[in-house]
Amino acid sequence: MLKTRTTAATAAVASLLVLAACGTEKAGSDPGAGTVAPDVPVTGVHWAVDSLTVDGRKAQAPAGTYVEIDKSGRAKGNSGCNHFGGTVTVDGDTLQVALGETTEMACDAMDFETAFHKAFTGKLKARLAGDALTLTAPDGRTVVALSNIPPVPLNGTTWTVDSLLSGDTAASLPKGTEGKAHFVIDKDGKVRGSLGCNRFSTTAEISGRTVTFGQITTTRMMCSGPEMDLETQVYEVFGGSATYELRHRGLSLVNAEGKGFAATAAPSASAAKK
């Protein structure tokens, strides 16, 4: 009889637990209702910034604007002109962003950069739909639109020079020359493009992280002072060997003297339509 009473008591307790659990569920709710929502998967992705909308006014982001967040919560990116760093805490669909250090170049995209720094700060609500991510401020008046764009290869990509490098220092392009210098390294090693004023062609032999350029041929146009200044510095890189670093959709080429440039991949056709 003792064994029977114990079994009955156990069954009664189990029934009470089931009834209590049922009493906490909402009628018609999903089986997962009441559980903690998982964090929006924003880490480990190169997010290209597409646009920024403030009070209904939408501004397209300059090419090369991006955000990356690693699993430890460290954020880095480019805000249209300068590179930046910071921290991001992800809690469900909410991001808490604190920007930190930035470089100090002066560019034509400073208005966008200032607005982006203000928008990409504090508490933001994240919504992910496929490869598109939107970050919305609590008042709903500010929205940052981003997209997960795949990386590009060194060869076959159109690269546009967007800053000049000297050692550990990056400087903006001479005013009025943005987008003037660009090039493509074809899969067969042929290089063609513009130095900022004149068009040029050469060859490239790639070994490890080193690119050795062949004899360079250029047109002979005379252009404005800023364009010629840019051309002189870009020409120095294509005049011999250079070390390259490829990061997602960004490329840097630096010669033996530590002089060089950084370039950004042209947006894809689908990205350009956004």
C-alpha positions as a LaTeX table, in Angstrom:
\begin{tabular}{lrrr}
\hline
Residue & $x$ (\AA) & $y$ (\AA) & $z$ (\AA) \\
\hline
Met1 & 0.00 & 0.00 & 0.00 \\
Leu2 & 2.86 & 2.39 & 0.73 \\
Lys3 & 4.21 & 1.95 & $-2.79$ \\
Thr4 & 0.75 & 2.65 & $-4.24$ \\
Arg5 & 0.27 & 5.83 & $-2.22$ \\
Thr6 & 3.72 & 7.13 & $-3.28$ \\
Thr7 & 2.96 & 6.53 & $-6.96$ \\
Ala8 & $-0.38$ & 8.30 & $-6.65$ \\
Ala9 & 1.18 & 11.27 & $-4.90$ \\
Thr10 & 3.83 & 11.54 & $-7.61$ \\
Ala11 & 1.16 & 11.46 & $-10.29$ \\
Ala12 & $-0.82$ & 14.15 & $-8.47$ \\
Val13 & 2.21 & 16.44 & $-8.26$ \\
Ala14 & 2.94 & 15.89 & $-11.96$ \\
Ser15 & $-0.65$ & 16.78 & $-12.82$ \\
Leu16 & $-0.44$ & 19.99 & $-10.79$ \\
Leu17 & 2.77 & 20.99 & $-12.64$ \\
Val18 & 1.12 & 20.37 & $-16.00$ \\
Leu19 & $-1.93$ & 22.40 & $-14.99$ \\
Ala20 & 0.26 & 25.23 & $-13.71$ \\
Ala21 & 2.22 & 25.27 & $-16.98$ \\
Cys22 & $-0.98$ & 25.29 & $-18.99$ \\
Gly23 & $-2.28$ & 28.18 & $-16.91$ \\
Thr24 & 0.70 & 30.35 & $-17.91$ \\
Glu25 & 0.31 & 29.81 & $-21.67$ \\
Lys26 & $-1.65$ & 32.24 & $-23.80$ \\
Ala27 & $-4.56$ & 30.80 & $-25.76$ \\
Gly28 & $-3.58$ & 30.31 & $-29.38$ \\
Ser29 & 0.08 & 31.18 & $-28.72$ \\
Asp30 & 2.98 & 29.51 & $-30.49$ \\
Pro31 & 4.82 & 26.71 & $-28.66$ \\
Gly32 & 7.83 & 29.03 & $-28.32$ \\
Ala33 & 5.85 & 31.94 & $-26.85$ \\
Gly34 & 7.35 & 33.37 & $-23.67$ \\
Thr35 & 10.90 & 32.30 & $-24.57$ \\
Val36 & 13.71 & 34.82 & $-24.94$ \\
Ala37 & 14.11 & 35.93 & $-28.55$ \\
Pro38 & 17.55 & 35.12 & $-30.03$ \\
Asp39 & 19.94 & 37.92 & $-30.86$ \\
Val40 & 19.72 & 39.30 & $-34.40$ \\
Pro41 & 22.73 & 37.76 & $-36.26$ \\
Val42 & 24.65 & 40.94 & $-37.07$ \\
Thr43 & 28.15 & 39.84 & $-36.04$ \\
Gly44 & 30.77 & 38.43 & $-38.39$ \\
Val45 & 29.23 & 40.16 & $-41.41$ \\
His46 & 30.53 & 42.96 & $-43.62$ \\
Trp47 & 27.55 & 45.33 & $-43.70$ \\
Ala48 & 27.65 & 47.83 & $-46.54$ \\
Val49 & 25.82 & 51.03 & $-45.55$ \\
Asp50 & 23.31 & 51.81 & $-48.30$ \\
Ser51 & 21.50 & 54.90 & $-47.03$ \\
Leu52 & 20.57 & 57.06 & $-44.07$ \\
Thr53 & 17.08 & 58.48 & $-43.62$ \\
Val54 & 16.45 & 61.29 & $-41.13$ \\
Asp55 & 12.97 & 62.84 & $-40.78$ \\
Gly56 & 11.95 & 61.38 & $-44.14$ \\
Arg57 & 15.00 & 62.73 & $-46.00$ \\
Lys58 & 17.07 & 59.92 & $-47.51$ \\
Ala59 & 20.78 & 60.24 & $-48.33$ \\
Gln60 & 22.71 & 57.58 & $-50.23$ \\
Ala61 & 25.92 & 56.48 & $-48.53$ \\
Pro62 & 29.24 & 57.10 & $-50.30$ \\
Ala63 & 30.81 & 54.00 & $-51.85$ \\
Gly64 & 32.87 & 52.03 & $-49.36$ \\
Thr65 & 30.81 & 52.96 & $-46.28$ \\
Tyr66 & 30.53 & 49.86 & $-44.10$ \\
Val67 & 30.23 & 48.40 & $-40.59$ \\
Glu68 & 31.70 & 45.19 & $-39.18$ \\
Ile69 & 30.93 & 43.81 & $-35.70$ \\
Asp70 & 32.93 & 40.89 & $-34.32$ \\
Lys71 & 31.69 & 38.33 & $-31.81$ \\
Ser72 & 33.33 & 40.17 & $-28.90$ \\
Gly73 & 31.28 & 43.31 & $-29.67$ \\
Arg74 & 34.05 & 45.35 & $-31.26$ \\
Ala75 & 32.83 & 47.44 & $-34.20$ \\
Lys76 & 34.83 & 49.01 & $-37.00$ \\
Gly77 & 34.08 & 50.52 & $-40.35$ \\
Asn78 & 34.18 & 53.49 & $-42.65$ \\
Ser79 & 31.60 & 56.27 & $-42.43$ \\
Gly80 & 32.06 & 57.69 & $-45.91$ \\
Cys81 & 35.39 & 59.37 & $-45.28$ \\
Asn82 & 37.03 & 58.28 & $-42.04$ \\
His83 & 37.49 & 54.91 & $-40.42$ \\
Phe84 & 35.97 & 54.42 & $-36.98$ \\
Gly85 & 35.87 & 51.98 & $-34.09$ \\
Gly86 & 33.51 & 51.35 & $-31.20$ \\
Thr87 & 31.55 & 48.75 & $-29.26$ \\
Val88 & 28.17 & 47.13 & $-29.88$ \\
Thr89 & 26.06 & 45.12 & $-27.46$ \\
Val90 & 23.35 & 42.95 & $-29.01$ \\
Asp91 & 20.30 & 42.06 & $-26.90$ \\
Gly92 & 17.62 & 40.33 & $-28.96$ \\
Asp93 & 16.66 & 42.82 & $-31.67$ \\
Thr94 & 18.25 & 45.80 & $-29.91$ \\
Leu95 & 21.75 & 47.14 & $-30.49$ \\
Gln96 & 23.49 & 49.46 & $-28.03$ \\
Val97 & 26.22 & 51.30 & $-29.95$ \\
Ala98 & 29.05 & 53.40 & $-28.53$ \\
Leu99 & 31.41 & 54.95 & $-31.08$ \\
Gly100 & 35.02 & 55.51 & $-30.11$ \\
Glu101 & 38.08 & 56.41 & $-32.14$ \\
Thr102 & 38.02 & 57.82 & $-35.70$ \\
Thr103 & 40.63 & 58.92 & $-38.19$ \\
Glu104 & 40.71 & 62.61 & $-39.08$ \\
Met105 & 40.72 & 63.00 & $-42.85$ \\
Ala106 & 38.75 & 65.79 & $-44.53$ \\
Cys107 & 36.53 & 64.73 & $-47.45$ \\
Asp108 & 33.59 & 65.94 & $-49.49$ \\
Ala109 & 31.40 & 63.34 & $-47.72$ \\
Met110 & 31.70 & 65.00 & $-44.31$ \\
Asp111 & 27.99 & 65.91 & $-44.12$ \\
Phe112 & 26.98 & 62.28 & $-44.51$ \\
Glu113 & 29.65 & 61.15 & $-42.09$ \\
Thr114 & 28.53 & 63.59 & $-39.38$ \\
Ala115 & 24.91 & 62.45 & $-39.76$ \\
Phe116 & 25.92 & 58.78 & $-39.79$ \\
His117 & 27.96 & 59.08 & $-36.59$ \\
Lys118 & 24.96 & 60.66 & $-34.90$ \\
Ala119 & 22.61 & 57.96 & $-36.22$ \\
Phe120 & 24.87 & 54.99 & $-35.47$ \\
Thr121 & 24.99 & 55.73 & $-31.73$ \\
Gly122 & 22.94 & 54.68 & $-28.74$ \\
Lys123 & 20.01 & 52.25 & $-28.77$ \\
Leu124 & 18.87 & 51.01 & $-32.20$ \\
Lys125 & 16.19 & 48.51 & $-33.15$ \\
Ala126 & 17.45 & 45.96 & $-35.69$ \\
Arg127 & 15.35 & 44.25 & $-38.36$ \\
Leu128 & 16.87 & 41.64 & $-40.65$ \\
Ala129 & 15.14 & 40.57 & $-43.88$ \\
Gly130 & 17.31 & 38.34 & $-46.03$ \\
Asp131 & 20.52 & 40.25 & $-46.73$ \\
Ala132 & 18.99 & 43.62 & $-45.76$ \\
Leu133 & 19.41 & 45.10 & $-42.28$ \\
Thr134 & 17.71 & 48.23 & $-40.96$ \\
Leu135 & 18.62 & 50.02 & $-37.74$ \\
Thr136 & 15.98 & 52.38 & $-36.38$ \\
Ala137 & 16.28 & 54.94 & $-33.60$ \\
Pro138 & 13.74 & 54.74 & $-30.73$ \\
Asp139 & 11.78 & 57.75 & $-32.04$ \\
Gly140 & 11.53 & 56.15 & $-35.51$ \\
Arg141 & 12.85 & 59.30 & $-37.20$ \\
Thr142 & 16.27 & 57.92 & $-38.10$ \\
Val143 & 16.85 & 54.75 & $-40.13$ \\
Val144 & 20.15 & 53.27 & $-41.32$ \\
Ala145 & 19.82 & 50.79 & $-44.19$ \\
Leu146 & 22.59 & 48.22 & $-44.67$ \\
Ser147 & 23.11 & 45.10 & $-46.76$ \\
Asn148 & 25.28 & 42.02 & $-46.66$ \\
Ile149 & 27.31 & 42.28 & $-49.85$ \\
Pro150 & 29.73 & 39.45 & $-50.75$ \\
Pro151 & 33.48 & 40.08 & $-51.05$ \\
Val152 & 35.19 & 40.57 & $-54.41$ \\
Pro153 & 38.42 & 39.17 & $-55.88$ \\
Leu154 & 41.50 & 41.20 & $-56.71$ \\
Asn155 & 41.30 & 40.30 & $-60.39$ \\
Gly156 & 38.40 & 41.39 & $-62.56$ \\
Thr157 & 37.12 & 44.02 & $-60.10$ \\
Thr158 & 36.91 & 47.72 & $-60.90$ \\
Trp159 & 38.81 & 49.54 & $-58.13$ \\
Thr160 & 38.36 & 53.27 & $-57.45$ \\
Val161 & 41.10 & 55.07 & $-55.52$ \\
Asp162 & 39.59 & 56.84 & $-52.49$ \\
Ser163 & 42.54 & 57.82 & $-50.27$ \\
Leu164 & 46.31 & 58.19 & $-50.33$ \\
Leu165 & 48.62 & 56.30 & $-47.97$ \\
Ser166 & 51.97 & 57.24 & $-46.49$ \\
Gly167 & 53.26 & 54.90 & $-43.83$ \\
Asp168 & 50.53 & 54.62 & $-41.20$ \\
Thr169 & 48.79 & 57.80 & $-42.39$ \\
Ala170 & 45.80 & 58.00 & $-44.74$ \\
Ala171 & 44.95 & 61.26 & $-46.48$ \\
Ser172 & 41.96 & 62.30 & $-48.55$ \\
Leu173 & 42.33 & 62.84 & $-52.31$ \\
Pro174 & 43.04 & 66.31 & $-53.70$ \\
Lys175 & 39.76 & 68.21 & $-53.81$ \\
Gly176 & 37.78 & 67.61 & $-56.98$ \\
Thr177 & 39.55 & 64.36 & $-57.92$ \\
Glu178 & 37.19 & 61.91 & $-56.25$ \\
Gly179 & 36.42 & 58.98 & $-58.56$ \\
Lys180 & 39.03 & 60.07 & $-61.15$ \\
Ala181 & 41.57 & 57.30 & $-60.54$ \\
His182 & 40.38 & 53.75 & $-61.14$ \\
Phe183 & 41.67 & 50.50 & $-62.62$ \\
Val184 & 41.02 & 46.83 & $-63.33$ \\
Ile185 & 43.50 & 43.97 & $-63.09$ \\
Asp186 & 42.17 & 41.43 & $-65.57$ \\
Lys187 & 42.41 & 37.70 & $-64.91$ \\
Asp188 & 45.12 & 37.43 & $-67.57$ \\
Gly189 & 47.25 & 40.03 & $-65.74$ \\
Lys190 & 46.55 & 43.02 & $-67.96$ \\
Val191 & 45.94 & 46.29 & $-66.11$ \\
Arg192 & 43.99 & 49.25 & $-67.49$ \\
Gly193 & 42.34 & 52.35 & $-66.11$ \\
Ser194 & 42.90 & 56.00 & $-65.26$ \\
Leu195 & 45.64 & 57.52 & $-63.11$ \\
Gly196 & 43.44 & 60.50 & $-62.30$ \\
Cys197 & 44.06 & 62.40 & $-65.52$ \\
Asn198 & 45.56 & 60.09 & $-68.16$ \\
Arg199 & 44.50 & 56.60 & $-69.06$ \\
Phe200 & 47.11 & 53.89 & $-68.66$ \\
Ser201 & 47.84 & 50.24 & $-69.22$ \\
Thr202 & 50.44 & 47.83 & $-67.84$ \\
Thr203 & 50.75 & 44.23 & $-66.69$ \\
Ala204 & 50.67 & 42.68 & $-63.23$ \\
Glu205 & 52.37 & 39.55 & $-61.92$ \\
Ile206 & 51.01 & 38.45 & $-58.53$ \\
Ser207 & 53.07 & 36.37 & $-56.10$ \\
Gly208 & 51.83 & 36.00 & $-52.54$ \\
Arg209 & 50.99 & 39.52 & $-51.38$ \\
Thr210 & 53.26 & 41.22 & $-53.91$ \\
Val211 & 52.21 & 42.67 & $-57.25$ \\
Thr212 & 54.97 & 43.40 & $-59.76$ \\
Phe213 & 53.86 & 45.78 & $-62.49$ \\
Gly214 & 55.41 & 45.84 & $-65.94$ \\
Gln215 & 56.19 & 48.80 & $-68.18$ \\
Ile216 & 53.44 & 51.39 & $-67.99$ \\
Thr217 & 51.94 & 53.14 & $-71.03$ \\
Thr218 & 49.87 & 56.32 & $-70.67$ \\
Thr219 & 48.13 & 58.95 & $-72.74$ \\
Arg220 & 49.64 & 62.44 & $-72.58$ \\
Met221 & 46.86 & 64.84 & $-71.63$ \\
Met222 & 47.47 & 67.86 & $-69.42$ \\
Cys223 & 44.94 & 68.25 & $-66.64$ \\
Ser224 & 44.32 & 70.52 & $-63.67$ \\
Gly225 & 46.80 & 70.75 & $-60.82$ \\
Pro226 & 44.89 & 68.52 & $-58.36$ \\
Glu227 & 44.38 & 65.81 & $-60.98$ \\
Met228 & 48.07 & 65.83 & $-61.86$ \\
Asp229 & 49.00 & 65.68 & $-58.17$ \\
Leu230 & 46.83 & 62.59 & $-57.77$ \\
Glu231 & 48.20 & 61.04 & $-60.95$ \\
Thr232 & 51.80 & 61.50 & $-59.81$ \\
Gln233 & 51.17 & 59.61 & $-56.56$ \\
Val234 & 49.18 & 56.81 & $-58.18$ \\
Tyr235 & 51.76 & 56.46 & $-60.96$ \\
Glu236 & 54.48 & 55.78 & $-58.37$ \\
Val237 & 52.64 & 52.65 & $-57.24$ \\
Phe238 & 52.22 & 51.26 & $-60.76$ \\
Gly239 & 55.86 & 52.01 & $-61.55$ \\
Gly240 & 57.29 & 48.91 & $-59.85$ \\
Ser241 & 56.39 & 46.40 & $-57.15$ \\
Ala242 & 53.81 & 46.93 & $-54.44$ \\
Thr243 & 52.42 & 45.03 & $-51.48$ \\
Tyr244 & 48.67 & 44.58 & $-51.57$ \\
Glu245 & 46.05 & 43.87 & $-48.91$ \\
Leu246 & 42.56 & 42.79 & $-49.88$ \\
Arg247 & 39.78 & 43.23 & $-47.32$ \\
His248 & 36.30 & 42.26 & $-48.50$ \\
Arg249 & 35.61 & 45.13 & $-50.95$ \\
Gly250 & 38.65 & 47.25 & $-50.10$ \\
Leu251 & 42.18 & 47.15 & $-51.51$ \\
Ser252 & 45.43 & 48.86 & $-50.56$ \\
Leu253 & 48.61 & 48.99 & $-52.66$ \\
Val254 & 51.83 & 50.29 & $-51.08$ \\
Asn255 & 55.28 & 50.49 & $-52.69$ \\
Ala256 & 58.67 & 49.85 & $-51.06$ \\
Glu257 & 58.85 & 53.48 & $-49.85$ \\
Gly258 & 55.57 & 53.11 & $-47.93$ \\
Lys259 & 53.64 & 55.27 & $-50.42$ \\
Gly260 & 50.42 & 54.07 & $-51.92$ \\
Phe261 & 46.66 & 54.29 & $-52.00$ \\
Ala262 & 43.47 & 52.61 & $-50.84$ \\
Ala263 & 40.69 & 51.75 & $-53.26$ \\
Thr264 & 37.10 & 50.53 & $-53.06$ \\
Ala265 & 35.30 & 48.08 & $-55.33$ \\
Ala266 & 32.62 & 49.56 & $-57.51$ \\
Pro267 & 29.12 & 48.60 & $-56.27$ \\
Ser268 & 27.38 & 45.72 & $-57.96$ \\
Ala269 & 24.48 & 46.43 & $-60.31$ \\
Ser270 & 21.97 & 45.23 & $-57.71$ \\
Ala271 & 23.50 & 47.39 & $-54.98$ \\
Ala272 & 23.57 & 50.43 & $-57.22$ \\
Lys273 & 19.78 & 50.21 & $-57.70$ \\
Lys274 & 19.05 & 50.52 & $-53.96$ \\
\hline
\end{tabular}
